XYZ file of C-alpha atoms in Angstrom:
582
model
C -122.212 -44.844 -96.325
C -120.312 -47.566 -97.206
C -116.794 -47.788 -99.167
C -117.801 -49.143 -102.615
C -115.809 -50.109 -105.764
C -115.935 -47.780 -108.735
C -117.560 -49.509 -112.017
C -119.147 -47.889 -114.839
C -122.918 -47.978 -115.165
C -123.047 -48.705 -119.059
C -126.641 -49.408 -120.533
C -130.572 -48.549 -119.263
C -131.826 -47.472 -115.561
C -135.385 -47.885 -114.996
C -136.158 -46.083 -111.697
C -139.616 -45.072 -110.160
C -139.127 -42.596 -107.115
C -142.230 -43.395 -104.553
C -141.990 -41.742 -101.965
C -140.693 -40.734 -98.412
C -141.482 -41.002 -94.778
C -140.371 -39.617 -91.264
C -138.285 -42.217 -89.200
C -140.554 -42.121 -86.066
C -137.477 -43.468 -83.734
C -135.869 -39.395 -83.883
C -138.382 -37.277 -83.248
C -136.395 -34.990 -82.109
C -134.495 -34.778 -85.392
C -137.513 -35.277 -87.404
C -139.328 -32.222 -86.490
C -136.169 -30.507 -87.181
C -136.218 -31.958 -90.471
C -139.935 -31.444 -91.154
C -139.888 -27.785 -90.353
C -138.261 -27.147 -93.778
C -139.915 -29.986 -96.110
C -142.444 -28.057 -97.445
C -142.081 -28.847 -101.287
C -139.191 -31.304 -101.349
C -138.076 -33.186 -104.428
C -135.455 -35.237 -105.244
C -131.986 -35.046 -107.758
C -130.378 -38.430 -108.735
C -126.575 -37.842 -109.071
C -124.158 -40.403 -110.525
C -120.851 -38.702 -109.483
C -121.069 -35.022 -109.767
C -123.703 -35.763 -112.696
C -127.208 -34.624 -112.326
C -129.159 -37.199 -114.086
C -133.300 -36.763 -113.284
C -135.084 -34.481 -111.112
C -138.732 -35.080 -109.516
C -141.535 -32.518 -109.357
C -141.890 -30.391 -106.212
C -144.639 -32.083 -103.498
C -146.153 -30.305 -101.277
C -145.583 -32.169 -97.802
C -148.062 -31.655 -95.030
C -146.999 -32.281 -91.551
C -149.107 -34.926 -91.397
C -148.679 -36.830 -94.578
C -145.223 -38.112 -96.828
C -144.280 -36.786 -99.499
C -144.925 -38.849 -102.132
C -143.641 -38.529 -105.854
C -144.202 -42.028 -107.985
C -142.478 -40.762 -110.675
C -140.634 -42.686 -113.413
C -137.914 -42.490 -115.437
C -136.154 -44.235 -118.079
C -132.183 -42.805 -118.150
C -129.645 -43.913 -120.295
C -126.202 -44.294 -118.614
C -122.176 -44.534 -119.309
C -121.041 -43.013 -116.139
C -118.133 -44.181 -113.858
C -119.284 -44.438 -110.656
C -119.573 -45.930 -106.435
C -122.832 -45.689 -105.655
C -125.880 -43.427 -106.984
C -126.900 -40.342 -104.985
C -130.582 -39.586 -104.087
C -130.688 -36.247 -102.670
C -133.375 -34.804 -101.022
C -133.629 -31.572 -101.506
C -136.009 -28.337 -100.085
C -135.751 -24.401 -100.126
C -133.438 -24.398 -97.170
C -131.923 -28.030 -97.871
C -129.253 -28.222 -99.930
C -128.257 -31.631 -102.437
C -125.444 -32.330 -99.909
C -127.149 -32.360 -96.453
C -129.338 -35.434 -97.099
C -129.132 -38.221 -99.488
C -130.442 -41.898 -99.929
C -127.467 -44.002 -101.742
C -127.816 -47.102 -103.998
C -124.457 -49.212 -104.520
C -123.571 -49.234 -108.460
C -122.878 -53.257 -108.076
C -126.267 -53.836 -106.548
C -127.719 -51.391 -109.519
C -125.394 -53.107 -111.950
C -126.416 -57.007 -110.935
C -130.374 -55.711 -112.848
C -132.111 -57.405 -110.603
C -135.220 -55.478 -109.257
C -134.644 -53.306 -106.505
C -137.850 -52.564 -104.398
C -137.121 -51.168 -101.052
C -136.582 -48.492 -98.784
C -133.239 -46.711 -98.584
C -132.411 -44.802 -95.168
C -132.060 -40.638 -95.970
C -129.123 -39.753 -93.941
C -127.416 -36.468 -93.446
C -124.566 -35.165 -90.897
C -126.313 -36.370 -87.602
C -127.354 -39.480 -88.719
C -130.773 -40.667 -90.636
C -133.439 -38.607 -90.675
C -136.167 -40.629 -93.046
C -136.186 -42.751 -95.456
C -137.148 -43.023 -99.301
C -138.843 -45.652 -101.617
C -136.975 -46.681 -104.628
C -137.644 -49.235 -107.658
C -134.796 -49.823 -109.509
C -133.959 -52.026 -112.895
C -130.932 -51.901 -115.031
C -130.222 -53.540 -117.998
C -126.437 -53.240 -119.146
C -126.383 -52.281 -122.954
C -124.264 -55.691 -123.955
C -127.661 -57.894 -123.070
C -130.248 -55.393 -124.391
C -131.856 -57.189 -127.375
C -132.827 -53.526 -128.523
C -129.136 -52.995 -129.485
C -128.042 -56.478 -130.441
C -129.383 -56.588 -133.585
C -128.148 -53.662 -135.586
C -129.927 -51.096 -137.578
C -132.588 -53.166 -138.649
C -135.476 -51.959 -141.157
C -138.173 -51.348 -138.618
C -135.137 -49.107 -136.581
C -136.609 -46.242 -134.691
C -136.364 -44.524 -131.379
C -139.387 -44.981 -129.257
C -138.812 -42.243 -126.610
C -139.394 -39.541 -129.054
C -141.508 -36.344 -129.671
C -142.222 -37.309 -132.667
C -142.505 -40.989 -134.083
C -141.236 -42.891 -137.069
C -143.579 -41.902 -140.068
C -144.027 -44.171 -142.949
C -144.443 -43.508 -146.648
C -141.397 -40.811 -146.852
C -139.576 -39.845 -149.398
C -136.012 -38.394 -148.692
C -133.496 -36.675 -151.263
C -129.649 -36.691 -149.808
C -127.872 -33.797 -150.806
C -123.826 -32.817 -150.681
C -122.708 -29.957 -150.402
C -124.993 -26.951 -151.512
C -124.266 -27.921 -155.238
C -123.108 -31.151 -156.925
C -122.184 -30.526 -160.962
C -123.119 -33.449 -163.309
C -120.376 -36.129 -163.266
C -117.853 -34.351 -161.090
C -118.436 -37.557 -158.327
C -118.485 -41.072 -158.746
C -120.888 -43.575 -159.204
C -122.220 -45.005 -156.090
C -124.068 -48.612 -156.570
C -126.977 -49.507 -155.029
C -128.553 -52.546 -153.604
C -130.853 -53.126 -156.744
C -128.287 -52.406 -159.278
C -129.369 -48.737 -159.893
C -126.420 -45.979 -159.264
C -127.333 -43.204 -156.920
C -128.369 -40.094 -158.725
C -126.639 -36.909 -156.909
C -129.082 -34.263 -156.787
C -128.311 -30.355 -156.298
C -129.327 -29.095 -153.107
C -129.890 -24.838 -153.728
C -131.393 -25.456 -157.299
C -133.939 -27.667 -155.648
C -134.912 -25.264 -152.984
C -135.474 -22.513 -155.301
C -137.770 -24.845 -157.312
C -139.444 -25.409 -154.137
C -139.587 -21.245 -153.534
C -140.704 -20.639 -156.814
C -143.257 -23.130 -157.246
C -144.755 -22.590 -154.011
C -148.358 -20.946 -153.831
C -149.117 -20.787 -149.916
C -146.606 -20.914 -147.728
C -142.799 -20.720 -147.132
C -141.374 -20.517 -144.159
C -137.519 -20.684 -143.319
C -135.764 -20.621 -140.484
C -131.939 -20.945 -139.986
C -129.006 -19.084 -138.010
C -128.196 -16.619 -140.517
C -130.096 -16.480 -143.786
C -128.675 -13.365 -146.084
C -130.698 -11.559 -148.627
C -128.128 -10.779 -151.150
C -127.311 -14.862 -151.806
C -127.779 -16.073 -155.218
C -129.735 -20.179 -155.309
C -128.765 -20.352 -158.878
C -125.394 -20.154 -159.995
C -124.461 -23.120 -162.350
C -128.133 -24.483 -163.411
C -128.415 -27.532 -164.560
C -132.070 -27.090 -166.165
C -134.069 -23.895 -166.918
C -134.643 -21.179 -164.309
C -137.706 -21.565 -162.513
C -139.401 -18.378 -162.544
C -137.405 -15.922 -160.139
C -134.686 -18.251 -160.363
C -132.407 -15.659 -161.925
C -133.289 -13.238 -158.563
C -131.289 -12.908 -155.120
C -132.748 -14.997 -152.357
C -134.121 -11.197 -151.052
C -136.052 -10.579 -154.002
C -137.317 -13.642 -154.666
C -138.882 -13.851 -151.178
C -140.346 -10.314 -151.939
C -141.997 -11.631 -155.339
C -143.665 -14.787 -153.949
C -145.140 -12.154 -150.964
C -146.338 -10.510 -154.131
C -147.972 -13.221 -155.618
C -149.832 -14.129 -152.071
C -147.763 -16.627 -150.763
C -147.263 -16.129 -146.646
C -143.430 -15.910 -146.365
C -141.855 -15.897 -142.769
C -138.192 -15.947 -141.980
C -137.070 -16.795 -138.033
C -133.131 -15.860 -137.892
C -130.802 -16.348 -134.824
C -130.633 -12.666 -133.308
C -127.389 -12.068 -132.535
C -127.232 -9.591 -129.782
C -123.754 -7.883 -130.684
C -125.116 -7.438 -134.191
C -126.471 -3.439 -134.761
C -127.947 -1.615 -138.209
C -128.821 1.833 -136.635
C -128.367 5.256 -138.835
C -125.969 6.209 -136.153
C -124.075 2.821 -135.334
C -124.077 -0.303 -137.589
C -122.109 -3.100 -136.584
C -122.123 -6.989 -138.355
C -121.756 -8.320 -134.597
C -119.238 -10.596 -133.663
C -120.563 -13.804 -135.829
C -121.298 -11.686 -138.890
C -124.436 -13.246 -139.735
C -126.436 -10.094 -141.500
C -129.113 -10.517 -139.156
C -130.244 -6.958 -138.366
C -129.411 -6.081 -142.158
C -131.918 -8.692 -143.264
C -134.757 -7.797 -141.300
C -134.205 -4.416 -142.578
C -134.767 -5.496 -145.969
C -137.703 -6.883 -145.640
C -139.483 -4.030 -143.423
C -141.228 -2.331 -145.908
C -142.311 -5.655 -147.529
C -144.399 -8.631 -147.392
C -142.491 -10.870 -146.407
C -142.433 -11.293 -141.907
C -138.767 -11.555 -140.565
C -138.531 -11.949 -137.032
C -135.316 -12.258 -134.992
C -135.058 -14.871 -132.203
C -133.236 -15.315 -129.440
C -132.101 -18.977 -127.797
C -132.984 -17.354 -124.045
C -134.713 -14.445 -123.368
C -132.256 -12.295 -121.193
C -133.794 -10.000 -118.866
C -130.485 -9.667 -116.547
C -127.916 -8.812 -119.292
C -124.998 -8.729 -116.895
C -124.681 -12.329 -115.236
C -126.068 -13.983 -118.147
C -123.977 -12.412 -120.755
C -122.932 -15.739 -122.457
C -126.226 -16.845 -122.748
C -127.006 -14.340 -125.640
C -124.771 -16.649 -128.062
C -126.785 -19.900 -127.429
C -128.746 -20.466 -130.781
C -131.084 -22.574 -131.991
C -129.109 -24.061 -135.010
C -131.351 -25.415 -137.039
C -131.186 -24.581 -140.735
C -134.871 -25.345 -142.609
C -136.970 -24.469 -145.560
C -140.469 -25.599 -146.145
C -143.080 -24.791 -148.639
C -146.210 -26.634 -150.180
C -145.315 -28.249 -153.718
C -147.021 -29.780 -155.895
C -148.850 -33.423 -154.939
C -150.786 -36.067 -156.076
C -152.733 -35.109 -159.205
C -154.044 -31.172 -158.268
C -153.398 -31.498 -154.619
C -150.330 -29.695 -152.707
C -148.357 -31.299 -150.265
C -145.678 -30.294 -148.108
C -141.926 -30.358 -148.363
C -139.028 -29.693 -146.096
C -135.726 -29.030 -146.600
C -133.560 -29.533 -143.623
C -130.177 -30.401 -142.562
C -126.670 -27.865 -142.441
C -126.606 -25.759 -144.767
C -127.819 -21.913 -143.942
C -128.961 -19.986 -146.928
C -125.992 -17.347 -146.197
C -122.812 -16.006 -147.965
C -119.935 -18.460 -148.085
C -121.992 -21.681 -147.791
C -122.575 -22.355 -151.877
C -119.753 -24.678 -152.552
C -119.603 -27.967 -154.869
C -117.540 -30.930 -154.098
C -115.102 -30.040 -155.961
C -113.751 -26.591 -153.270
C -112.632 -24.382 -155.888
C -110.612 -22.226 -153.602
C -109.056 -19.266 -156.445
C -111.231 -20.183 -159.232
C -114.289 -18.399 -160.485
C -114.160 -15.925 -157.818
C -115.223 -12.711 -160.329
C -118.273 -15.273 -161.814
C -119.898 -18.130 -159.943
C -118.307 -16.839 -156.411
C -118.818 -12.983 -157.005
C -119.672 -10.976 -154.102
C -119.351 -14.093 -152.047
C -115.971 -14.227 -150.637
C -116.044 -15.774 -146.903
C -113.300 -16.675 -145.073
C -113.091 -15.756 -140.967
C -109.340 -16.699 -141.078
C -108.260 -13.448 -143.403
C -108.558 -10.327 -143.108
C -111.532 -9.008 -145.644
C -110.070 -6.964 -148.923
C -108.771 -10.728 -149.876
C -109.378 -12.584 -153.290
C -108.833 -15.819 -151.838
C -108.828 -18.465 -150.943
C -112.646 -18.899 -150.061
C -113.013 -20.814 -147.108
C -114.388 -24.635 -148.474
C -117.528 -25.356 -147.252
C -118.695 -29.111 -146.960
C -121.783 -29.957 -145.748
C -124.943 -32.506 -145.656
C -128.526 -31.927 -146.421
C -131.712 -33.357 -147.364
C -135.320 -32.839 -148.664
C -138.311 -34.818 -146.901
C -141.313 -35.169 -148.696
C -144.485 -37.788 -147.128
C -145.724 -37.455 -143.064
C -142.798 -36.540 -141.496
C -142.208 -33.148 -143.766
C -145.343 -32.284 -141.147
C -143.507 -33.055 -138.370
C -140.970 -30.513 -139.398
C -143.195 -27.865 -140.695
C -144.902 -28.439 -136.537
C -141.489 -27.886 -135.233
C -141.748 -24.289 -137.628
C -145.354 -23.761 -136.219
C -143.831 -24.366 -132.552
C -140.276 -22.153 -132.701
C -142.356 -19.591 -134.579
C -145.518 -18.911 -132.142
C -142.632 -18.888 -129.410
C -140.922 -16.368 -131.064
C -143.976 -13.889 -131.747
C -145.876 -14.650 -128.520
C -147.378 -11.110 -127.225
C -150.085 -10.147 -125.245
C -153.498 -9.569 -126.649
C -153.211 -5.856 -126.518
C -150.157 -5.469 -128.528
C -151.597 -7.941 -131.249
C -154.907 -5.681 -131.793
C -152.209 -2.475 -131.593
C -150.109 -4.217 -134.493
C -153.138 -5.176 -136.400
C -154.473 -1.159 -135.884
C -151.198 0.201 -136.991
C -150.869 -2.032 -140.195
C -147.859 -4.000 -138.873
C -147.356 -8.007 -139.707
C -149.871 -10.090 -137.178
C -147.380 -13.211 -137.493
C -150.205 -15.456 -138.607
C -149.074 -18.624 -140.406
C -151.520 -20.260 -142.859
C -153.685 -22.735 -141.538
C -153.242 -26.040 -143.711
C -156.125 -27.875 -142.680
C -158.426 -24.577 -144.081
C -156.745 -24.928 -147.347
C -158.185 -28.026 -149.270
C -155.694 -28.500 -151.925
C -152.728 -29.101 -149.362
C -153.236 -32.562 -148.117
C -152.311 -32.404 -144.289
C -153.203 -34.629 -141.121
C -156.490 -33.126 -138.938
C -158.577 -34.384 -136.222
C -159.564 -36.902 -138.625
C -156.371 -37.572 -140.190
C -153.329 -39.433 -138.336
C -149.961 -38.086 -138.581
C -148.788 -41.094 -140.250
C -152.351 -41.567 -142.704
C -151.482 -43.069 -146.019
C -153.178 -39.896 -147.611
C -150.544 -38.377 -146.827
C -147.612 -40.965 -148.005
C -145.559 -40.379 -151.318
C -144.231 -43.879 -151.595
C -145.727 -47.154 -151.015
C -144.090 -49.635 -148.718
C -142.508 -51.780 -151.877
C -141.398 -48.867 -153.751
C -137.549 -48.891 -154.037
C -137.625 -44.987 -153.206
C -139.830 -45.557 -149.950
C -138.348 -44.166 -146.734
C -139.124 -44.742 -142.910
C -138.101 -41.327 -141.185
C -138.244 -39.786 -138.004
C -137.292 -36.276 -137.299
C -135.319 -35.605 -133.996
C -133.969 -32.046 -131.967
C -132.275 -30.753 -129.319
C -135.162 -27.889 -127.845
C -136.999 -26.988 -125.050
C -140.144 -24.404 -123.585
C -138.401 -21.841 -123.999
C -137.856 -21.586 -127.671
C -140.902 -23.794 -128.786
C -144.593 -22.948 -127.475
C -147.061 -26.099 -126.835
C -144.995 -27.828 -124.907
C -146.306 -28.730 -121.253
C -145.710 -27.776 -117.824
C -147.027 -30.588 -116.391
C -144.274 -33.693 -115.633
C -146.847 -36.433 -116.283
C -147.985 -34.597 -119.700
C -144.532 -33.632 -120.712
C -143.182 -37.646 -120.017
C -146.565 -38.897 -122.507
C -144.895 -36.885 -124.982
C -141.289 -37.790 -124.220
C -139.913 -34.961 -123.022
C -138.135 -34.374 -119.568
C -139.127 -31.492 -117.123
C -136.240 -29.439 -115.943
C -137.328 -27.012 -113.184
C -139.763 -24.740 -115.644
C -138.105 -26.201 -118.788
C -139.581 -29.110 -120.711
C -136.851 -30.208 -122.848
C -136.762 -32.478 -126.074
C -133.650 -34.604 -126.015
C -134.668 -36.763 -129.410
C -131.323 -36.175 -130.591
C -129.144 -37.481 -127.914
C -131.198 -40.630 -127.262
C -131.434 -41.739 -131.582
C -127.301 -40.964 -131.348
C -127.296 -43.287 -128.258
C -129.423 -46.090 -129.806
C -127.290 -45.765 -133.373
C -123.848 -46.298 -130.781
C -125.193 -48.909 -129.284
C -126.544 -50.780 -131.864
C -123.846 -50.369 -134.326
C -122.182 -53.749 -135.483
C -118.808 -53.065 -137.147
C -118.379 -49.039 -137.726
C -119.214 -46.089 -136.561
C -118.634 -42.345 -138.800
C -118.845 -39.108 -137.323
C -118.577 -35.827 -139.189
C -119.231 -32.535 -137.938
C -118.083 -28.913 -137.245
C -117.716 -29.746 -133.792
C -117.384 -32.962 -130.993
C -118.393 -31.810 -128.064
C -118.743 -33.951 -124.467
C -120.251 -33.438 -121.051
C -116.897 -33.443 -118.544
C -118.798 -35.813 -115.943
C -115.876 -38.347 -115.877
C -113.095 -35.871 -115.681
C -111.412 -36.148 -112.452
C -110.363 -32.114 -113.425
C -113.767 -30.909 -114.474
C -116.252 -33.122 -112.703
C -118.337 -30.646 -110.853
C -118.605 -28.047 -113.975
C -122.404 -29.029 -114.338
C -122.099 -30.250 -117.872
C -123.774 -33.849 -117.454
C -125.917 -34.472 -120.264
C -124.181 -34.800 -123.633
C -122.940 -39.274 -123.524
C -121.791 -38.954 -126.462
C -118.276 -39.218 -126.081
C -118.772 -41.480 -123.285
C -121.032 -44.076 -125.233
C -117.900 -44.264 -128.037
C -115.250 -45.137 -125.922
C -117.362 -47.978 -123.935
C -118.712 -49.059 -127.207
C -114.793 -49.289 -128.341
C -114.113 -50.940 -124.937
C -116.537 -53.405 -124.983
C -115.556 -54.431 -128.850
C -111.888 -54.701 -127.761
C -113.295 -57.010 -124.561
C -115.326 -59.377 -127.362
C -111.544 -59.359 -129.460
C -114.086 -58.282 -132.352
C -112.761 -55.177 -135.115
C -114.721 -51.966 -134.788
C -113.893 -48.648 -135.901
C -114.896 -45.167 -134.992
C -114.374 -42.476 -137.604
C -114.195 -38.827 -136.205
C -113.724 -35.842 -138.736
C -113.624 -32.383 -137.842
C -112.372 -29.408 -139.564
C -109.038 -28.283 -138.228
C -110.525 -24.825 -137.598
C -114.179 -25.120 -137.284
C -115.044 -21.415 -136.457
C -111.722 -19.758 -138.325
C -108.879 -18.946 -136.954
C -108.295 -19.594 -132.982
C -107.130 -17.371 -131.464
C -110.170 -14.671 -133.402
C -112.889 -12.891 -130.884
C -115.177 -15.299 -132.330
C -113.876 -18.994 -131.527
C -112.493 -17.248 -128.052
């Protein structure tokens, strides 16, 4: 190995891994070597970072192991030289390894060639390797802003046309209380009122609603400070408005984060350690119509070793239901974004924090940093969400369909023994059966104008594209074969295939960005990759971070002014030092 100089690899890697032979020169060594590659693959480190991972091969003694797989990897690591290990059941990643100089990878010329495999005694194969890299400064995908026709190709699910999208603040905005915003055409931007529009959306529904969030509690109230007439069940709890659309035939299915510390026994109740009313909930709704179903992020089998693994979530916060469409037809809408239909989360923009506590705010105190008994102050809760209407409302409600058959997978035999004893079969409604609900079908693209709301020179009409952050093993559909699971974007981790949507649109919006960048959120979070401290703690994945000080690097290099905004809340979990943020 030779002594190289450190440089960071900032921008695209295009790399096909072909394939490996025996050096014939060391037979000696290479029979060694070939009595344990059996099913060897191969790990791409950048550092201590983990980057891609091949399939498994089978190797036959008289044949070479070959892979030709390819991979497209985003970078903004600080790095020598990049690490091909080869790897087997009784090879570890750090007794053979191919390595690639970062200035040869960084020049982006095409690199086509073998690369000697060498380990403590010297070489003992060698591996094929094409290599491209294109440094994100000369990309023309990122030199040009976020332009109108803006989306992220390497995605699970496209950019769908003919959208509609309402922006909500906060989980209630009262008339007048914000200012005007001008838009492009002259028209002011009409703040709309995020929990009253959902429970029009409930209450108008006739065939389906499904929600899914991290804690969704049957004692909230939707409607608090109506700004038009109560839809009907609009003056009911969340709870009981569920139970009377069940009543009037509508399928309703709730999927809540099941927190494991969480208990609601006769002889031991407990609210668990992030409160969320999960078990409390589902009891509710047992003797009902409506289905609630508690999920986990990771199905733990081995409690002990994997005990922090039962606080991983799935934090997505959704509601969708089929409103009314076109004329007599249905449609269907999603609401989706940060807001979970739970206690503390109504709020307005104004953060009363003492006021109306005995009217608006009754029975809905919530504050983790005091002690409970208190009047105030409620804990202020801003937050962001929106309502999609047009194609890619389906590609939420097939995220739903996904999380959901994951969730209530069982074998045959315990289906027919729910179905015998009367119990909830977990069936969702089949769209394409129902002929009022316009929906896509074998003869109906995702992105079919039947299905648009807006017209491509309507002032209201939206591109969108719906990204996430999930993988096999809380969605179901998802394949386990690495060419299959790379035609649908998705990377294959060992048994995993994972959906990183979300990463790569928040890489493409860094990148591209001209003169700002603003970033609010309950948490900032970053893989430790390029700290010299925490290197080798295995969290390689989230850029984020990492693509926002390079991008403020390379603005300061161009003497051009470029700001990141970053606001969090100064307690984003209540108070520190509490069981719950420890």
């Amino acid at each position: 190995m030779e002594n190289n100089e450190m440089i960071y690899l900032h921008g695209d890697l295009d790399l096909v891994i072909i394939e490996a032979r025996r050096i014939t020169s060391m037979e000696f060594v290479s029979e060694h070597f070939r009595r344990f590659l059996k099913h060897p693959y191969v790990k791409v480190y950048l550092g201590e970072a983990r980057v891609a991972r091949t399939a498994r091969v089978r190797a036959h003694d008289s044949q070479n192991p070959v892979w030709n797989e390819h991979f497209e990897l985003p970078l903004a690591h600080p790095v020598d030289q990049v690490r091909f290990a080869l790897i087997d059941t009784h090879i570890s990643k750090r007794e053979f390894g191919a390595f690639v100089s970062a200035k040869r990878i960084a020049t982006g010329e095409l690199i086509d060639e073998w690369f000697p495999v060498v380990g403590t005694n010297g070489i003992y194969t060698a591996i094929r390797l094409q290599i491209t890299f294109i440094s994100f400064d000369v990309n023309p995908s990122y030199s040009s802003g976020i332009a109108e026709n803006y989306a992220v190709k390497r995605s699970y699910f496209p950019l769908r046309h003919g959208g509609k999208l309402t922006l909500y603040q906060d989980a209630h905005v009262i008339h007048g209380r914000l200012p005007d915003i001008r838009l492009d055409d002259g028209r002011n931007f009409e703040h709309q009122k995020c929990w009253e529009d959902i429970c029009h959306a409930i209450s108008e529904a006739q065939n389906l609603i499904y929600i899914v969030g991290w804690s969704i509690y049957h004692k909230v109230m939707l409607m608090r400070e109506p700004s038009e007439r109560l839809p009907n069940g609009g003056d009911l709890s969340l709870g009981e408005l569920l139970k009377y659309k069940s009543q009037q035939g509508d399928i309703v299915v709730l999927l809540i984060w099941d927190d494991k510390t969480s208990q609601n026994k006769c002889l031991f109740k407990s609210g668990g350690m992030m409160q969320t009313h999960d078990k409390e909930t589902r009891k509710i709704f047992k003797h009902s119509y409506v289905t609630c179903v508690l999920a986990t992020r990771f199905r733990v089998c081995n409690l002990i070793p994997q005990v922090c693994r039962i606080f991983y979530s799935q934090h997505q916060k959704c509601v969708i239901a089929d409103t009314k469409g076109h004329e007599n037809n249905r449609k269907i809408t999603a609401f989706l974004g940060g807001l979970d239909l739970c206690d503390g989360r109504y709020d307005t923009p104004d953060h009363r924090l003492y006021n109306d506590l005995d009217t608006v705010f009754k029975d809905d105190y919530h504050n983790p940093t005091f002690s409970k008994g208190q009047k105030g102050p409620r804990q202020p809760w801003h937050d962001l969400h929106c309502k999609i209407e047009g194609p890619a409302a389906y590609d939420v409600l097939k995220n739903f369909e996904q999380r959901w058959k994951k969730a209530t997978e069982c074998s045959d035999l315990t289906r027919f023994c729910k179905k015998i004893l009367g119990q909830h079969d977990y069936n969702l409604v089949n769209i394409e059966h129902i002929s009022q609900i316009a929906s896509p079908s074998g003869t109906i693209p995702n992105d079919h104008q039947s299905l648009w709301v807006s017209n491509e020179g309507d002032p209201e009409n939206w591109h969108i594209q719906i990204f996430r952050s999930v993988d096999s093993e809380s969605v179901e559909g998802f394949p386990k074969n690495i060419l299959a699971a790379k035609e649908q974007n998705l990377v294959l981790e060992k048994k995993w295939a994972i959906d990183r949507s979300i990463q790569m649109a928040y890489i493409k919006a860094i990148r591209s960005a001209q003169r700002f960048i603003f970033i609010e959120n309950q948490y900032f979070i970053g893989s430790s990759f390029a700290w010299p401290s925490h290197s080798k703690t295995g969290a390689n994945y989230n850029l984020i971070p990492m693509e926002l000080t390079l991008k403020i690097a390379s603005k300061i290099r161009a003497n051009e002014r470029f700001v990141v905004y970053v606001i969090i809340p100064m307690w984003p979990e209540g108070e520190p030092s509490s069981p719950t943020v420890q």
